[in-house]
Amino acid sequence: MKDTAQPGLIDLDTPALDGGENFPIPEPLTSHGPAKVISMCNQKGGVGKTTTTINLGAALAEYGRKVLIIDFDPQGAASAGLGINANERDTTIYDLLVAARPDILPVIEHTSTPGLDIVPANIDLSAAEVQLVNEVAREQALTRVLRPVLDDYDIILVDCQPSLGLLTVNALTASHGVIIPLETEFFALRGVALLVETVERVRDRLNPRLQIDGVLATMVNTQTLHSREVLERLEQAFGDTLYRTQIRRTIKFPDASVAAEPITSYAPTHSGAQAYRQLARELIARGNVA
Ligand SMILES: Nc1ncnc2c1ncn2[C@@H]1O[C@H](COP(=O)(O)OP(=O)(O)OP(=O)(O)O)[C@@H](O)[C@H]1O
Ligand SMILES: [Mg+2]
């Protein structure tokens, strides 16, 4: 289903959907915080949540924003992708979630990107969901963990696991915004209605400020008719909620994960790095973040 190239039908010039807009270079911030908390969510696996968390975070940090990534997936992909070996750590996000008095500061790690920090996760986190079920205010565990550092950061990005379970509900409860990355392929929209419903339920019952900041088309291959058709459908379905910036499919992203670096430092001039810088500028231009 992926990359169904139709060479006879290639039309490289797709201006309206090509994310060609140039968003202005943001002004530097004169002070930091309070943080805008954004969850990167899609219960579908492998759509670019972690890649977007890491590279958007790094791009925002390049623009002088103080960014904290919360690895909220027991697979620990965001931690690994930023060079943190979370398996060797005694304390991770898991310990904070289940602690009576969580102290996040000692669990925060700096990354090699200045201004970009992370709270790592490892497989321990898979036990949290079961353990939290019988807790009072089980949906607010992450909210409580983040509270002490809200004034230290401009943006907190939560890299969710591919599920709509209690951990994701915790992420949504702690967030102001949601970004939904969608792989640009035929079944991209499958399951999105359920995700939107979950966001609405959390908004109604737990977190009235929650909103969907944007939908991001990832793994775009503009040289295939198929990819362009899917982009048109996304545009129809989401209108202005769809970010103008698109992330194209390129091997440089998996390469950067192997190198355990954001693409912005692994291949700073590559179009993939430029795309995430543009996404960072678009978020700022839209007022999604300061
Ligand atoms: N734009 C892209 N072009 C090519 N490969 C990509 C792109 N974005 C992500 N990938 C690769 O696709 C795979 C899945 O991406 P990623 O881990 O970011 O998705 P995810 O939604 O976080 O997955 P999961 O649901 O398993 O957490 C990774 O190997 C990643 O390197
Ligand atoms: Mg992931």
mmCIF file of C-alpha atoms and ligand atoms in Angstrom:
data_model
loop_
_atom_site.group_PDB
_atom_site.id
_atom_site.type_symbol
_atom_site.label_atom_id
_atom_site.label_comp_id
_atom_site.label_asym_id
_atom_site.label_seq_id
_atom_site.Cartn_x
_atom_site.Cartn_y
_atom_site.Cartn_z
ATOM 1 C CA MET A 1 0.000 0.000 0.000
ATOM 2 C CA LYS A 2 2.894 2.363 0.719
ATOM 3 C CA ASP A 3 4.619 4.361 -1.995
ATOM 4 C CA THR A 4 2.524 3.153 -4.877
ATOM 5 C CA ALA A 5 4.507 5.126 -7.411
ATOM 6 C CA GLN A 6 2.725 5.844 -10.660
ATOM 7 C CA PRO A 7 5.482 7.324 -12.796
ATOM 8 C CA GLY A 8 3.196 8.248 -15.660
ATOM 9 C CA LEU A 9 1.140 10.433 -13.382
ATOM 10 C CA ILE A 10 3.878 12.275 -11.525
ATOM 11 C CA ASP A 11 3.186 15.942 -11.072
ATOM 12 C CA LEU A 12 5.920 17.441 -8.961
ATOM 13 C CA ASP A 13 4.217 20.782 -8.738
ATOM 14 C CA THR A 14 1.615 20.627 -5.992
ATOM 15 C CA PRO A 15 1.883 24.125 -4.571
ATOM 16 C CA ALA A 16 -1.300 24.290 -2.507
ATOM 17 C CA LEU A 17 -0.432 21.218 -0.505
ATOM 18 C CA ASP A 18 3.315 21.332 -0.601
ATOM 19 C CA GLY A 19 3.787 23.207 2.648
ATOM 20 C CA GLY A 20 5.606 25.845 0.636
ATOM 21 C CA GLU A 21 4.690 28.639 3.027
ATOM 22 C CA ASN A 22 7.542 30.219 4.841
ATOM 23 C CA PHE A 23 6.784 31.009 8.412
ATOM 24 C CA PRO A 24 8.802 33.805 9.975
ATOM 25 C CA ILE A 25 11.869 33.174 12.118
ATOM 26 C CA PRO A 26 10.522 33.631 15.648
ATOM 27 C CA GLU A 27 11.657 36.343 18.000
ATOM 28 C CA PRO A 28 13.785 35.070 20.857
ATOM 29 C CA LEU A 29 11.997 34.766 24.199
ATOM 30 C CA THR A 30 13.014 37.121 26.953
ATOM 31 C CA SER A 31 11.764 34.848 29.721
ATOM 32 C CA HIS A 32 10.695 31.210 30.016
ATOM 33 C CA GLY A 33 7.500 29.418 31.004
ATOM 34 C CA PRO A 34 4.778 28.717 31.792
ATOM 35 C CA ALA A 35 4.972 25.640 29.621
ATOM 36 C CA LYS A 36 2.474 24.710 26.985
ATOM 37 C CA VAL A 37 1.991 20.942 27.251
ATOM 38 C CA ILE A 38 1.384 19.100 23.980
ATOM 39 C CA SER A 39 0.695 15.386 23.535
ATOM 40 C CA MET A 40 1.832 13.637 20.378
ATOM 41 C CA CYS A 41 -0.988 11.147 19.907
ATOM 42 C CA ASN A 42 -2.182 8.492 17.532
ATOM 43 C CA GLN A 43 -3.115 5.004 18.642
ATOM 44 C CA LYS A 44 -1.892 3.734 15.302
ATOM 45 C CA GLY A 45 1.723 2.553 15.489
ATOM 46 C CA GLY A 46 4.581 3.868 13.410
ATOM 47 C CA VAL A 47 3.041 7.106 12.193
ATOM 48 C CA GLY A 48 5.877 9.398 13.283
ATOM 49 C CA LYS A 49 4.926 10.364 16.854
ATOM 50 C CA THR A 50 8.388 9.797 18.283
ATOM 51 C CA THR A 51 10.211 11.199 15.255
ATOM 52 C CA THR A 52 8.070 14.331 15.495
ATOM 53 C CA THR A 53 8.526 14.653 19.258
ATOM 54 C CA ILE A 54 12.318 14.475 18.978
ATOM 55 C CA ASN A 55 12.768 16.665 15.922
ATOM 56 C CA LEU A 56 10.105 19.257 16.653
ATOM 57 C CA GLY A 57 11.521 19.470 20.181
ATOM 58 C CA ALA A 58 15.046 19.966 18.833
ATOM 59 C CA ALA A 59 13.880 22.564 16.300
ATOM 60 C CA LEU A 60 12.000 24.538 18.983
ATOM 61 C CA ALA A 61 15.113 24.381 21.178
ATOM 62 C CA GLU A 62 17.186 25.764 18.276
ATOM 63 C CA TYR A 63 14.832 28.756 18.288
ATOM 64 C CA GLY A 64 15.692 29.364 21.925
ATOM 65 C CA ARG A 65 12.694 27.625 23.464
ATOM 66 C CA LYS A 66 13.225 25.526 26.575
ATOM 67 C CA VAL A 67 11.780 22.121 25.753
ATOM 68 C CA LEU A 68 11.117 19.064 27.896
ATOM 69 C CA ILE A 69 10.221 15.745 26.282
ATOM 70 C CA ILE A 70 8.305 13.213 28.339
ATOM 71 C CA ASP A 71 8.912 9.722 27.019
ATOM 72 C CA PHE A 72 5.524 8.157 27.689
ATOM 73 C CA ASP A 73 6.009 4.890 25.835
ATOM 74 C CA PRO A 74 7.394 1.752 27.549
ATOM 75 C CA GLN A 75 9.381 1.103 24.343
ATOM 76 C CA GLY A 76 11.504 4.107 25.276
ATOM 77 C CA ALA A 77 12.012 5.147 21.651
ATOM 78 C CA ALA A 78 12.244 8.871 22.398
ATOM 79 C CA SER A 79 14.880 8.191 25.067
ATOM 80 C CA ALA A 80 16.894 5.935 22.759
ATOM 81 C CA GLY A 81 16.526 8.381 19.868
ATOM 82 C CA LEU A 82 18.126 11.074 22.011
ATOM 83 C CA GLY A 83 20.986 8.865 23.138
ATOM 84 C CA ILE A 84 19.663 8.051 26.613
ATOM 85 C CA ASN A 85 20.013 4.446 27.729
ATOM 86 C CA ALA A 86 16.890 4.276 29.880
ATOM 87 C CA ASN A 87 17.311 0.573 30.629
ATOM 88 C CA GLU A 88 20.274 1.341 32.841
ATOM 89 C CA ARG A 89 18.429 3.921 34.879
ATOM 90 C CA ASP A 90 16.986 3.451 38.332
ATOM 91 C CA THR A 91 14.364 6.148 37.997
ATOM 92 C CA THR A 92 12.210 6.929 34.994
ATOM 93 C CA ILE A 93 8.783 8.397 34.327
ATOM 94 C CA TYR A 94 7.307 5.197 35.771
ATOM 95 C CA ASP A 95 8.662 5.896 39.263
ATOM 96 C CA LEU A 96 7.276 9.423 39.131
ATOM 97 C CA LEU A 97 3.804 8.252 38.130
ATOM 98 C CA VAL A 98 3.467 5.798 40.983
ATOM 99 C CA ALA A 99 5.288 7.828 43.668
ATOM 100 C CA ALA A 100 3.352 9.304 46.574
ATOM 101 C CA ARG A 101 5.428 12.510 46.263
ATOM 102 C CA PRO A 102 6.979 12.592 42.813
ATOM 103 C CA ASP A 103 10.158 14.659 42.410
ATOM 104 C CA ILE A 104 10.753 15.144 38.700
ATOM 105 C CA LEU A 105 13.940 17.248 38.864
ATOM 106 C CA PRO A 106 16.465 14.431 39.465
ATOM 107 C CA VAL A 107 14.868 12.355 36.692
ATOM 108 C CA ILE A 108 15.303 15.029 33.998
ATOM 109 C CA GLU A 109 18.270 14.478 31.660
ATOM 110 C CA HIS A 110 19.867 17.038 29.384
ATOM 111 C CA THR A 111 20.353 15.886 25.804
ATOM 112 C CA SER A 112 23.144 16.815 23.400
ATOM 113 C CA THR A 113 20.843 19.538 22.015
ATOM 114 C CA PRO A 114 21.100 22.660 24.190
ATOM 115 C CA GLY A 115 17.716 23.570 25.634
ATOM 116 C CA LEU A 116 16.256 20.087 25.043
ATOM 117 C CA ASP A 117 15.709 17.883 28.114
ATOM 118 C CA ILE A 118 13.973 14.550 28.553
ATOM 119 C CA VAL A 119 12.333 12.432 31.215
ATOM 120 C CA PRO A 120 13.170 8.910 30.017
ATOM 121 C CA ALA A 121 11.019 5.790 29.977
ATOM 122 C CA ASN A 122 11.743 2.104 29.817
ATOM 123 C CA ILE A 123 9.750 -1.109 29.955
ATOM 124 C CA ASP A 124 8.863 -0.460 33.634
ATOM 125 C CA LEU A 125 6.243 1.962 32.348
ATOM 126 C CA SER A 126 4.169 -0.936 31.032
ATOM 127 C CA ALA A 127 3.235 -1.752 34.655
ATOM 128 C CA ALA A 128 1.988 1.768 35.389
ATOM 129 C CA GLU A 129 -1.331 1.386 33.658
ATOM 130 C CA VAL A 130 -2.348 -1.573 35.849
ATOM 131 C CA GLN A 131 -0.956 0.038 38.994
ATOM 132 C CA LEU A 132 -2.723 3.332 38.447
ATOM 133 C CA VAL A 133 -6.135 1.786 37.929
ATOM 134 C CA ASN A 134 -6.875 1.622 41.652
ATOM 135 C CA GLU A 135 -5.387 5.017 42.499
ATOM 136 C CA VAL A 136 -7.373 8.078 43.439
ATOM 137 C CA ALA A 137 -7.305 10.564 40.541
ATOM 138 C CA ARG A 138 -5.647 7.956 38.358
ATOM 139 C CA GLU A 139 -6.017 10.160 35.266
ATOM 140 C CA GLN A 140 -4.122 13.036 36.913
ATOM 141 C CA ALA A 141 -0.876 11.241 37.745
ATOM 142 C CA LEU A 142 1.127 12.936 34.959
ATOM 143 C CA THR A 143 -0.440 16.331 35.685
ATOM 144 C CA ARG A 144 0.870 16.047 39.232
ATOM 145 C CA VAL A 145 4.341 14.966 38.051
ATOM 146 C CA LEU A 146 4.717 17.945 35.689
ATOM 147 C CA ARG A 147 3.404 20.668 38.005
ATOM 148 C CA PRO A 148 6.766 21.594 39.624
ATOM 149 C CA VAL A 149 8.529 22.266 36.287
ATOM 150 C CA LEU A 150 5.797 24.072 34.359
ATOM 151 C CA ASP A 151 7.531 27.396 34.954
ATOM 152 C CA ASP A 152 10.946 26.094 33.854
ATOM 153 C CA TYR A 153 9.997 25.204 30.285
ATOM 154 C CA ASP A 154 8.259 26.830 27.343
ATOM 155 C CA ILE A 155 7.052 23.595 25.788
ATOM 156 C CA ILE A 156 6.567 20.086 27.171
ATOM 157 C CA LEU A 157 6.061 17.411 24.513
ATOM 158 C CA VAL A 158 4.593 14.073 25.593
ATOM 159 C CA ASP A 159 5.459 11.177 23.287
ATOM 160 C CA CYS A 160 2.482 8.810 23.687
ATOM 161 C CA GLN A 161 2.455 5.098 23.060
ATOM 162 C CA PRO A 162 0.225 3.725 20.293
ATOM 163 C CA SER A 163 -2.852 3.133 22.449
ATOM 164 C CA LEU A 164 -5.791 5.023 23.916
ATOM 165 C CA GLY A 165 -5.409 3.497 27.367
ATOM 166 C CA LEU A 166 -4.941 5.114 30.766
ATOM 167 C CA LEU A 167 -1.432 6.398 30.020
ATOM 168 C CA THR A 168 -2.651 8.292 26.977
ATOM 169 C CA VAL A 169 -5.618 9.606 28.973
ATOM 170 C CA ASN A 170 -3.062 10.824 31.544
ATOM 171 C CA ALA A 171 -1.135 12.579 28.777
ATOM 172 C CA LEU A 172 -4.304 14.233 27.459
ATOM 173 C CA THR A 173 -5.349 15.273 30.958
ATOM 174 C CA ALA A 174 -1.981 16.969 31.509
ATOM 175 C CA SER A 175 -1.999 18.717 28.113
ATOM 176 C CA HIS A 176 -3.204 21.958 26.611
ATOM 177 C CA GLY A 177 -2.881 20.706 23.068
ATOM 178 C CA VAL A 178 -2.688 17.578 20.940
ATOM 179 C CA ILE A 179 -0.764 17.051 17.722
ATOM 180 C CA ILE A 180 -1.903 14.101 15.623
ATOM 181 C CA PRO A 181 0.741 12.803 13.228
ATOM 182 C CA LEU A 182 -0.728 10.807 10.328
ATOM 183 C CA GLU A 183 1.246 8.659 7.952
ATOM 184 C CA THR A 184 0.245 9.781 4.486
ATOM 185 C CA GLU A 185 -1.150 6.484 3.233
ATOM 186 C CA PHE A 186 -4.534 5.112 2.311
ATOM 187 C CA PHE A 187 -5.646 4.049 5.787
ATOM 188 C CA ALA A 188 -4.379 7.206 7.514
ATOM 189 C CA LEU A 189 -7.842 8.257 8.651
ATOM 190 C CA ARG A 190 -8.788 4.897 10.067
ATOM 191 C CA GLY A 191 -9.091 5.228 13.838
ATOM 192 C CA VAL A 192 -8.802 9.009 13.851
ATOM 193 C CA ALA A 193 -12.512 9.400 14.711
ATOM 194 C CA LEU A 194 -11.964 7.308 17.821
ATOM 195 C CA LEU A 195 -8.932 9.406 18.764
ATOM 196 C CA VAL A 196 -10.912 12.637 18.316
ATOM 197 C CA GLU A 197 -13.707 11.145 20.431
ATOM 198 C CA THR A 198 -11.222 10.302 23.173
ATOM 199 C CA VAL A 199 -9.876 13.863 23.115
ATOM 200 C CA GLU A 200 -13.449 15.159 23.405
ATOM 201 C CA ARG A 201 -14.241 12.840 26.299
ATOM 202 C CA VAL A 202 -11.145 13.946 28.190
ATOM 203 C CA ARG A 203 -12.044 17.575 27.474
ATOM 204 C CA ASP A 204 -15.599 17.099 28.794
ATOM 205 C CA ARG A 205 -14.743 15.131 31.889
ATOM 206 C CA LEU A 206 -11.209 15.970 32.954
ATOM 207 C CA ASN A 207 -9.545 18.845 31.133
ATOM 208 C CA PRO A 208 -11.733 21.592 29.607
ATOM 209 C CA ARG A 209 -8.749 23.488 28.127
ATOM 210 C CA LEU A 210 -7.698 20.564 25.889
ATOM 211 C CA GLN A 211 -7.731 21.152 22.141
ATOM 212 C CA ILE A 212 -6.375 19.613 18.977
ATOM 213 C CA ASP A 213 -3.601 21.974 17.886
ATOM 214 C CA GLY A 214 -2.989 20.331 14.554
ATOM 215 C CA VAL A 215 -2.787 17.305 12.313
ATOM 216 C CA LEU A 216 0.603 16.614 10.740
ATOM 217 C CA ALA A 217 1.079 14.717 7.490
ATOM 218 C CA THR A 218 4.190 12.557 7.832
ATOM 219 C CA MET A 219 6.053 10.223 5.465
ATOM 220 C CA VAL A 220 4.730 12.169 2.500
ATOM 221 C CA ASN A 221 5.926 11.136 -0.912
ATOM 222 C CA THR A 222 4.867 13.965 -3.192
ATOM 223 C CA GLN A 223 6.059 12.049 -6.227
ATOM 224 C CA THR A 224 3.243 9.538 -5.968
ATOM 225 C CA LEU A 225 -0.288 10.249 -7.019
ATOM 226 C CA HIS A 226 -1.420 8.128 -4.091
ATOM 227 C CA SER A 227 0.299 10.325 -1.523
ATOM 228 C CA ARG A 228 -1.167 13.445 -3.106
ATOM 229 C CA GLU A 229 -4.655 11.971 -3.098
ATOM 230 C CA VAL A 230 -4.330 11.180 0.593
ATOM 231 C CA LEU A 231 -3.117 14.751 1.248
ATOM 232 C CA GLU A 232 -6.169 16.106 -0.516
ATOM 233 C CA ARG A 233 -8.411 13.929 1.639
ATOM 234 C CA LEU A 234 -6.633 15.105 4.792
ATOM 235 C CA GLU A 235 -7.115 18.688 3.662
ATOM 236 C CA GLN A 236 -10.848 18.046 3.157
ATOM 237 C CA ALA A 237 -11.176 16.269 6.482
ATOM 238 C CA PHE A 238 -9.201 18.718 8.644
ATOM 239 C CA GLY A 239 -9.085 22.053 6.812
ATOM 240 C CA ASP A 240 -7.010 24.567 8.740
ATOM 241 C CA THR A 241 -6.233 22.055 11.458
ATOM 242 C CA LEU A 242 -3.886 20.340 8.994
ATOM 243 C CA TYR A 243 -0.429 21.896 9.300
ATOM 244 C CA ARG A 244 0.783 23.410 6.027
ATOM 245 C CA THR A 245 4.169 21.906 6.810
ATOM 246 C CA GLN A 246 4.528 18.354 5.586
ATOM 247 C CA ILE A 247 7.157 15.848 6.586
ATOM 248 C CA ARG A 248 8.438 13.890 3.620
ATOM 249 C CA ARG A 249 9.524 10.295 3.676
ATOM 250 C CA THR A 250 13.291 10.038 3.819
ATOM 251 C CA ILE A 251 15.775 7.473 5.077
ATOM 252 C CA LYS A 252 17.543 10.264 6.983
ATOM 253 C CA PHE A 253 14.992 9.915 9.820
ATOM 254 C CA PRO A 254 15.727 6.258 10.592
ATOM 255 C CA ASP A 255 19.430 7.068 10.097
ATOM 256 C CA ALA A 256 19.216 9.835 12.686
ATOM 257 C CA SER A 257 17.494 7.477 15.174
ATOM 258 C CA VAL A 258 20.327 4.976 14.748
ATOM 259 C CA ALA A 259 22.782 7.802 15.403
ATOM 260 C CA ALA A 260 20.614 8.688 18.454
ATOM 261 C CA GLU A 261 20.428 12.345 17.460
ATOM 262 C CA PRO A 262 17.766 14.716 16.199
ATOM 263 C CA ILE A 263 17.954 15.209 12.432
ATOM 264 C CA THR A 264 18.581 18.911 13.114
ATOM 265 C CA SER A 265 22.073 18.047 14.360
ATOM 266 C CA TYR A 266 22.636 14.749 12.492
ATOM 267 C CA ALA A 267 21.952 16.317 9.077
ATOM 268 C CA PRO A 268 21.374 20.010 9.806
ATOM 269 C CA THR A 269 20.938 21.131 6.204
ATOM 270 C CA HIS A 270 18.848 18.164 5.045
ATOM 271 C CA SER A 271 15.286 18.894 3.920
ATOM 272 C CA GLY A 272 14.008 16.733 6.809
ATOM 273 C CA ALA A 273 15.702 19.040 9.313
ATOM 274 C CA GLN A 274 14.337 22.073 7.454
ATOM 275 C CA ALA A 275 10.843 20.579 7.546
ATOM 276 C CA TYR A 276 10.839 20.227 11.327
ATOM 277 C CA ARG A 277 12.241 23.760 11.678
ATOM 278 C CA GLN A 278 9.392 24.950 9.495
ATOM 279 C CA LEU A 279 6.918 23.022 11.642
ATOM 280 C CA ALA A 280 8.368 24.708 14.742
ATOM 281 C CA ARG A 281 7.925 28.110 13.085
ATOM 282 C CA GLU A 282 4.379 27.196 12.031
ATOM 283 C CA LEU A 283 3.457 26.254 15.617
ATOM 284 C CA ILE A 284 4.790 29.591 16.817
ATOM 285 C CA ALA A 285 3.141 31.552 13.981
ATOM 286 C CA ARG A 286 -0.203 29.873 14.735
ATOM 287 C CA GLY A 287 0.104 30.611 18.425
ATOM 288 C CA ASN A 288 0.180 26.902 19.312
ATOM 289 C CA VAL A 289 3.269 27.726 21.354
ATOM 290 C CA ALA A 290 4.969 30.963 22.399
HETATM 291 N N1 LIG B 1 9.305 11.130 7.533
HETATM 292 C C1 LIG B 1 9.809 9.896 7.669
HETATM 293 N N2 LIG B 1 10.422 9.293 6.636
HETATM 294 C C2 LIG B 1 10.922 8.049 6.744
HETATM 295 N N3 LIG B 1 10.880 7.319 7.861
HETATM 296 C C3 LIG B 1 10.279 7.849 8.941
HETATM 297 C C4 LIG B 1 9.716 9.157 8.903
HETATM 298 N N4 LIG B 1 9.189 9.431 10.128
HETATM 299 C C5 LIG B 1 9.414 8.338 10.872
HETATM 300 N N5 LIG B 1 10.076 7.390 10.183
HETATM 301 C C6 LIG B 1 10.490 6.050 10.624
HETATM 302 O O1 LIG B 1 9.325 5.258 10.765
HETATM 303 C C7 LIG B 1 9.398 4.465 11.932
HETATM 304 C C8 LIG B 1 8.239 4.821 12.858
HETATM 305 O O2 LIG B 1 8.373 6.188 13.245
HETATM 306 P P1 LIG B 1 8.127 6.637 14.752
HETATM 307 O O3 LIG B 1 8.850 5.733 15.689
HETATM 308 O O4 LIG B 1 8.412 8.080 14.834
HETATM 309 O O5 LIG B 1 6.570 6.370 14.843
HETATM 310 P P2 LIG B 1 5.663 6.264 16.163
HETATM 311 O O6 LIG B 1 4.313 6.742 15.768
HETATM 312 O O7 LIG B 1 6.328 6.904 17.302
HETATM 313 O O8 LIG B 1 5.640 4.677 16.383
HETATM 314 P P3 LIG B 1 5.055 3.915 17.679
HETATM 315 O O9 LIG B 1 3.572 3.967 17.526
HETATM 316 O O10 LIG B 1 5.602 2.528 17.532
HETATM 317 O O11 LIG B 1 5.536 4.629 18.884
HETATM 318 C C9 LIG B 1 10.762 4.739 12.537
HETATM 319 O O12 LIG B 1 11.655 3.758 12.090
HETATM 320 C C10 LIG B 1 11.140 6.086 11.979
HETATM 321 O O13 LIG B 1 12.547 6.256 11.879
HETATM 322 MG MG MG B 2 6.783 6.172 19.219
#
